[in-house]
mmCIF file of C-alpha atoms in Angstrom:
data_model
loop_
_atom_site.group_PDB
_atom_site.id
_atom_site.type_symbol
_atom_site.label_atom_id
_atom_site.label_comp_id
_atom_site.label_asym_id
_atom_site.label_seq_id
_atom_site.Cartn_x
_atom_site.Cartn_y
_atom_site.Cartn_z
ATOM 1 C CA MET Z 1 -9.243 16.179 17.112
ATOM 2 C CA ALA Z 2 -6.348 16.259 19.800
ATOM 3 C CA GLN Z 3 -7.926 17.076 23.604
ATOM 4 C CA LYS Z 4 -5.096 18.041 25.421
ATOM 5 C CA PRO Z 5 -1.551 19.671 24.393
ATOM 6 C CA GLU Z 6 0.537 16.408 25.177
ATOM 7 C CA ASP Z 7 -2.123 14.453 22.545
ATOM 8 C CA PHE Z 8 0.189 16.502 19.722
ATOM 9 C CA ASN Z 9 3.626 15.123 21.278
ATOM 10 C CA LEU Z 10 5.406 12.465 18.928
ATOM 11 C CA PRO Z 11 5.639 8.974 20.801
ATOM 12 C CA VAL Z 12 8.995 8.951 22.839
ATOM 13 C CA SER Z 13 9.739 5.312 21.535
ATOM 14 C CA ALA Z 14 9.905 6.659 17.854
ATOM 15 C CA ILE Z 15 12.156 9.673 19.372
ATOM 16 C CA SER Z 16 14.105 6.957 21.296
ATOM 17 C CA LYS Z 17 14.652 5.176 18.384
ATOM 18 C CA ILE Z 18 15.751 8.159 16.188
ATOM 19 C CA VAL Z 19 18.395 9.131 18.883
ATOM 20 C CA LYS Z 20 19.556 5.874 19.377
ATOM 21 C CA ASP Z 21 20.463 5.490 15.978
ATOM 22 C CA ALA Z 22 21.969 9.144 15.928
ATOM 23 C CA ILE Z 23 24.336 8.961 18.566
ATOM 24 C CA PRO Z 24 27.287 6.881 19.212
ATOM 25 C CA GLU Z 25 27.543 3.531 20.621
ATOM 26 C CA GLY Z 26 27.744 3.644 24.703
ATOM 27 C CA VAL Z 27 26.165 7.216 25.030
ATOM 28 C CA ARG Z 28 23.175 6.697 27.436
ATOM 29 C CA VAL Z 29 19.858 9.402 27.306
ATOM 30 C CA THR Z 30 18.051 9.687 30.057
ATOM 31 C CA ASP Z 31 14.259 9.711 30.345
ATOM 32 C CA GLY Z 32 14.143 13.038 30.762
ATOM 33 C CA ALA Z 33 16.118 14.037 28.020
ATOM 34 C CA LYS Z 34 13.783 11.595 25.444
ATOM 35 C CA VAL Z 35 10.953 13.511 26.872
ATOM 36 C CA ALA Z 36 12.297 16.646 26.269
ATOM 37 C CA LEU Z 37 13.559 15.897 22.767
ATOM 38 C CA SER Z 38 9.708 14.450 21.968
ATOM 39 C CA LYS Z 39 8.323 17.671 23.173
ATOM 40 C CA ALA Z 40 11.234 19.594 21.138
ATOM 41 C CA ALA Z 41 10.352 17.443 17.715
ATOM 42 C CA SER Z 42 6.522 17.950 18.459
ATOM 43 C CA VAL Z 43 6.573 21.619 18.377
ATOM 44 C CA PHE Z 44 9.072 21.998 15.236
ATOM 45 C CA VAL Z 45 6.515 19.515 13.370
ATOM 46 C CA LEU Z 46 3.689 21.850 14.268
ATOM 47 C CA TYR Z 47 5.788 25.069 13.452
ATOM 48 C CA ALA Z 48 6.959 23.722 10.148
ATOM 49 C CA THR Z 49 3.133 22.588 9.387
ATOM 50 C CA SER Z 50 1.539 25.509 10.372
ATOM 51 C CA SER Z 51 3.955 27.410 8.143
ATOM 52 C CA ALA Z 52 3.411 25.013 5.343
ATOM 53 C CA ASN Z 53 -0.305 25.064 5.887
ATOM 54 C CA SER Z 54 -0.337 29.015 5.584
ATOM 55 C CA LEU Z 55 1.436 28.660 2.180
ATOM 56 C CA SER Z 56 -1.191 26.096 0.992
ATOM 57 C CA GLN Z 57 -4.030 28.631 1.981
ATOM 58 C CA ASP Z 58 -2.318 31.702 0.021
ATOM 59 C CA ALA Z 59 -2.183 29.241 -2.826
ATOM 60 C CA ASN Z 60 -6.128 28.854 -2.255
ATOM 61 C CA ARG Z 61 -5.745 25.164 -1.464
ATOM 62 C CA LYS Z 62 -6.787 23.063 1.208
ATOM 63 C CA ARG Z 63 -4.466 20.416 0.881
ATOM 64 C CA LEU Z 64 -0.601 20.648 2.191
ATOM 65 C CA LEU Z 65 1.683 19.618 -0.254
ATOM 66 C CA ALA Z 66 5.269 18.797 -0.749
ATOM 67 C CA LYS Z 67 6.344 21.679 -2.248
ATOM 68 C CA ASP Z 68 4.572 24.024 0.382
ATOM 69 C CA VAL Z 69 6.612 21.838 3.441
ATOM 70 C CA PHE Z 70 9.992 22.375 1.186
ATOM 71 C CA GLU Z 71 8.988 26.251 0.639
ATOM 72 C CA ALA Z 72 8.081 26.399 4.459
ATOM 73 C CA LEU Z 73 11.339 24.917 5.363
ATOM 74 C CA ASN Z 74 13.349 27.579 2.883
ATOM 75 C CA ASP Z 75 11.320 30.339 4.605
ATOM 76 C CA LEU Z 76 12.187 29.096 7.857
ATOM 77 C CA GLU Z 77 15.718 29.362 6.932
ATOM 78 C CA LEU Z 78 16.048 25.654 7.351
ATOM 79 C CA ASP Z 79 17.447 25.210 3.575
ATOM 80 C CA PHE Z 80 19.999 22.237 5.129
ATOM 81 C CA LEU Z 81 17.050 19.751 5.966
ATOM 82 C CA ILE Z 82 15.288 20.145 2.128
ATOM 83 C CA PRO Z 83 18.027 17.505 0.588
ATOM 84 C CA PRO Z 84 17.830 14.858 2.928
ATOM 85 C CA LEU Z 85 13.768 15.332 3.214
ATOM 86 C CA HIS Z 86 13.562 15.287 -0.826
ATOM 87 C CA ASN Z 87 15.958 11.950 -0.666
ATOM 88 C CA SER Z 88 13.227 10.262 2.035
ATOM 89 C CA LEU Z 89 9.981 11.516 -0.167
ATOM 90 C CA ALA Z 90 11.751 10.029 -3.046
ATOM 91 C CA ALA Z 91 12.696 6.588 -1.236
ATOM 92 C CA TYR Z 92 9.339 6.630 0.042
ATOM 93 C CA ARG Z 93 7.258 7.002 -3.376
ATOM 94 C CA ARG Z 94 9.326 4.183 -5.026
ATOM 95 C CA SER Z 95 8.540 1.948 -1.796
ATOM 96 C CA LEU Z 96 4.886 2.747 -2.772
ATOM 97 C CA GLU Z 97 5.123 2.098 -6.254
ATOM 98 C CA THR Z 98 7.484 -1.263 -5.270
ATOM 99 C CA LYS Z 99 4.505 -2.254 -3.221
ATOM 100 C CA LYS Z 100 1.657 -1.206 -6.079
ATOM 101 C CA GLN Z 101 3.524 -3.166 -8.970
ATOM 102 C CA ALA Z 102 4.146 -6.539 -6.488
ATOM 103 C CA LYS Z 103 0.641 -6.021 -5.799
ATOM 104 C CA GLU Z 104 -0.417 -5.628 -9.341
ATOM 105 C CA SER Z 105 2.233 -8.985 -10.192
ATOM 106 C CA LYS Z 106 0.260 -10.720 -7.639
ATOM 107 C CA LYS Z 107 -2.990 -10.270 -9.192
ATOM 108 C CA ALA Z 108 -2.137 -10.947 -12.661
ATOM 109 C CA SER Z 109 -0.225 -14.372 -11.889
ATOM 110 C CA SER Z 110 -3.275 -15.635 -9.950
ATOM 111 C CA PHE Z 111 -5.443 -14.738 -12.915
ATOM 112 C CA ARG Z 112 -2.991 -16.436 -15.099
ATOM 113 C CA GLU Z 113 -3.441 -19.489 -12.839
ATOM 114 C CA GLU Z 114 -6.824 -19.548 -13.357
ATOM 115 C CA GLU Z 115 -6.589 -19.400 -17.295
ATOM 116 C CA VAL Z 116 -4.495 -22.195 -17.083
ATOM 117 C CA ALA Z 117 -6.896 -24.541 -15.027
ATOM 118 C CA GLU Z 118 -9.499 -23.691 -17.539
ATOM 119 C CA ASP Z 119 -7.245 -24.474 -20.362
ATOM 120 C CA ASN Z 120 -6.405 -27.702 -18.927
ATOM 121 C CA MET Z 121 -9.963 -28.734 -18.993
ATOM 122 C CA GLU Z 122 -10.760 -31.685 -20.991
ATOM 123 C CA VAL Z 123 -13.960 -32.582 -22.801
ATOM 124 C CA GLU Z 124 -15.014 -36.086 -23.474
ATOM 125 C CA ILE Z 125 -17.759 -36.997 -25.801
ATOM 126 C CA VAL Z 126 -19.280 -40.360 -25.805
ATOM 127 C CA GLU Z 127 -21.693 -41.951 -28.200
ATOM 128 C CA ASN Z 128 -24.168 -44.689 -27.885
ATOM 129 C CA ASP Z 129 -27.884 -45.494 -28.267
ATOM 130 C CA SER Z 130 -28.867 -43.568 -25.221
ATOM 131 C CA PRO Z 131 -29.046 -39.860 -24.873
ATOM 132 C CA ASP Z 132 -25.748 -38.442 -25.683
ATOM 133 C CA VAL Z 133 -23.598 -37.918 -22.494
ATOM 134 C CA ILE Z 134 -21.231 -35.660 -22.689
ATOM 135 C CA THR Z 135 -18.251 -35.793 -19.375
ATOM 136 C CA LEU Z 136 -16.310 -32.614 -18.542
ATOM 137 C CA ASN Z 137 -13.092 -33.609 -16.456
ATOM 138 C CA SER Z 138 -10.972 -31.187 -14.757
ATOM 139 C CA GLU Z 139 -8.367 -31.465 -12.145
ATOM 140 C CA SER Z 140 -10.499 -31.154 -9.093
ATOM 141 C CA GLU Z 141 -13.858 -32.577 -10.274
ATOM 142 C CA SER Z 142 -15.975 -34.092 -12.805
ATOM 143 C CA GLU Z 143 -19.629 -33.180 -14.166
ATOM 144 C CA ASP Z 144 -21.657 -35.659 -15.963
ATOM 145 C CA GLU Z 145 -24.363 -33.645 -18.165
ATOM 146 C CA VAL Z 146 -27.087 -35.493 -20.321
ATOM 147 C CA VAL Z 147 -28.099 -33.929 -23.400
ATOM 148 C CA ASN Z 148 -31.082 -35.482 -25.367
ATOM 149 C CA ASN Z 149 -30.326 -35.769 -29.326
ATOM 150 C CA ASP Z 150 -32.659 -33.807 -31.358
ATOM 151 C CA SER Z 151 -32.383 -36.113 -34.378
ATOM 152 C CA ASP Z 152 -33.184 -39.258 -32.432
ATOM 153 C CA SER Z 153 -36.521 -37.498 -31.217
ATOM 154 C CA SER Z 154 -37.501 -36.450 -34.659
ATOM 155 C CA SER Z 155 -37.495 -39.311 -36.415
ATOM 156 C CA SER Z 156 -39.621 -41.534 -34.401
#
């Protein structure tokens, strides 16, 4: 857990990127302003989380759900934040689904490649007076296996 109050602060670099995207070009933000914005954002996140946690506990749950956060924002009279937050959550869930599908597709693709390699394996049987020799040839290697013919040994 956090040892000092500063441990709860959001990283100034992350806040700087958000501020840079939000303000017009050519506007400079001092380091002091960046630190103040970072602290303000941290306080807001902690306050919203605390409110959402209270709602979760009232519902006898130990986990915060998205609906708890949305309801907390509504209770804090910050309704204008709900639609953009809802859109961000939907985009995040879509990105997780895309990553999951890509991972499953990659896994299925490698499985199909293994099946194709096994299907391409050739079997050649050569008969002669000596014990039967079975030669297995694949693209990467070949193996020879000697099999004694039971009919030759039983006739002697």
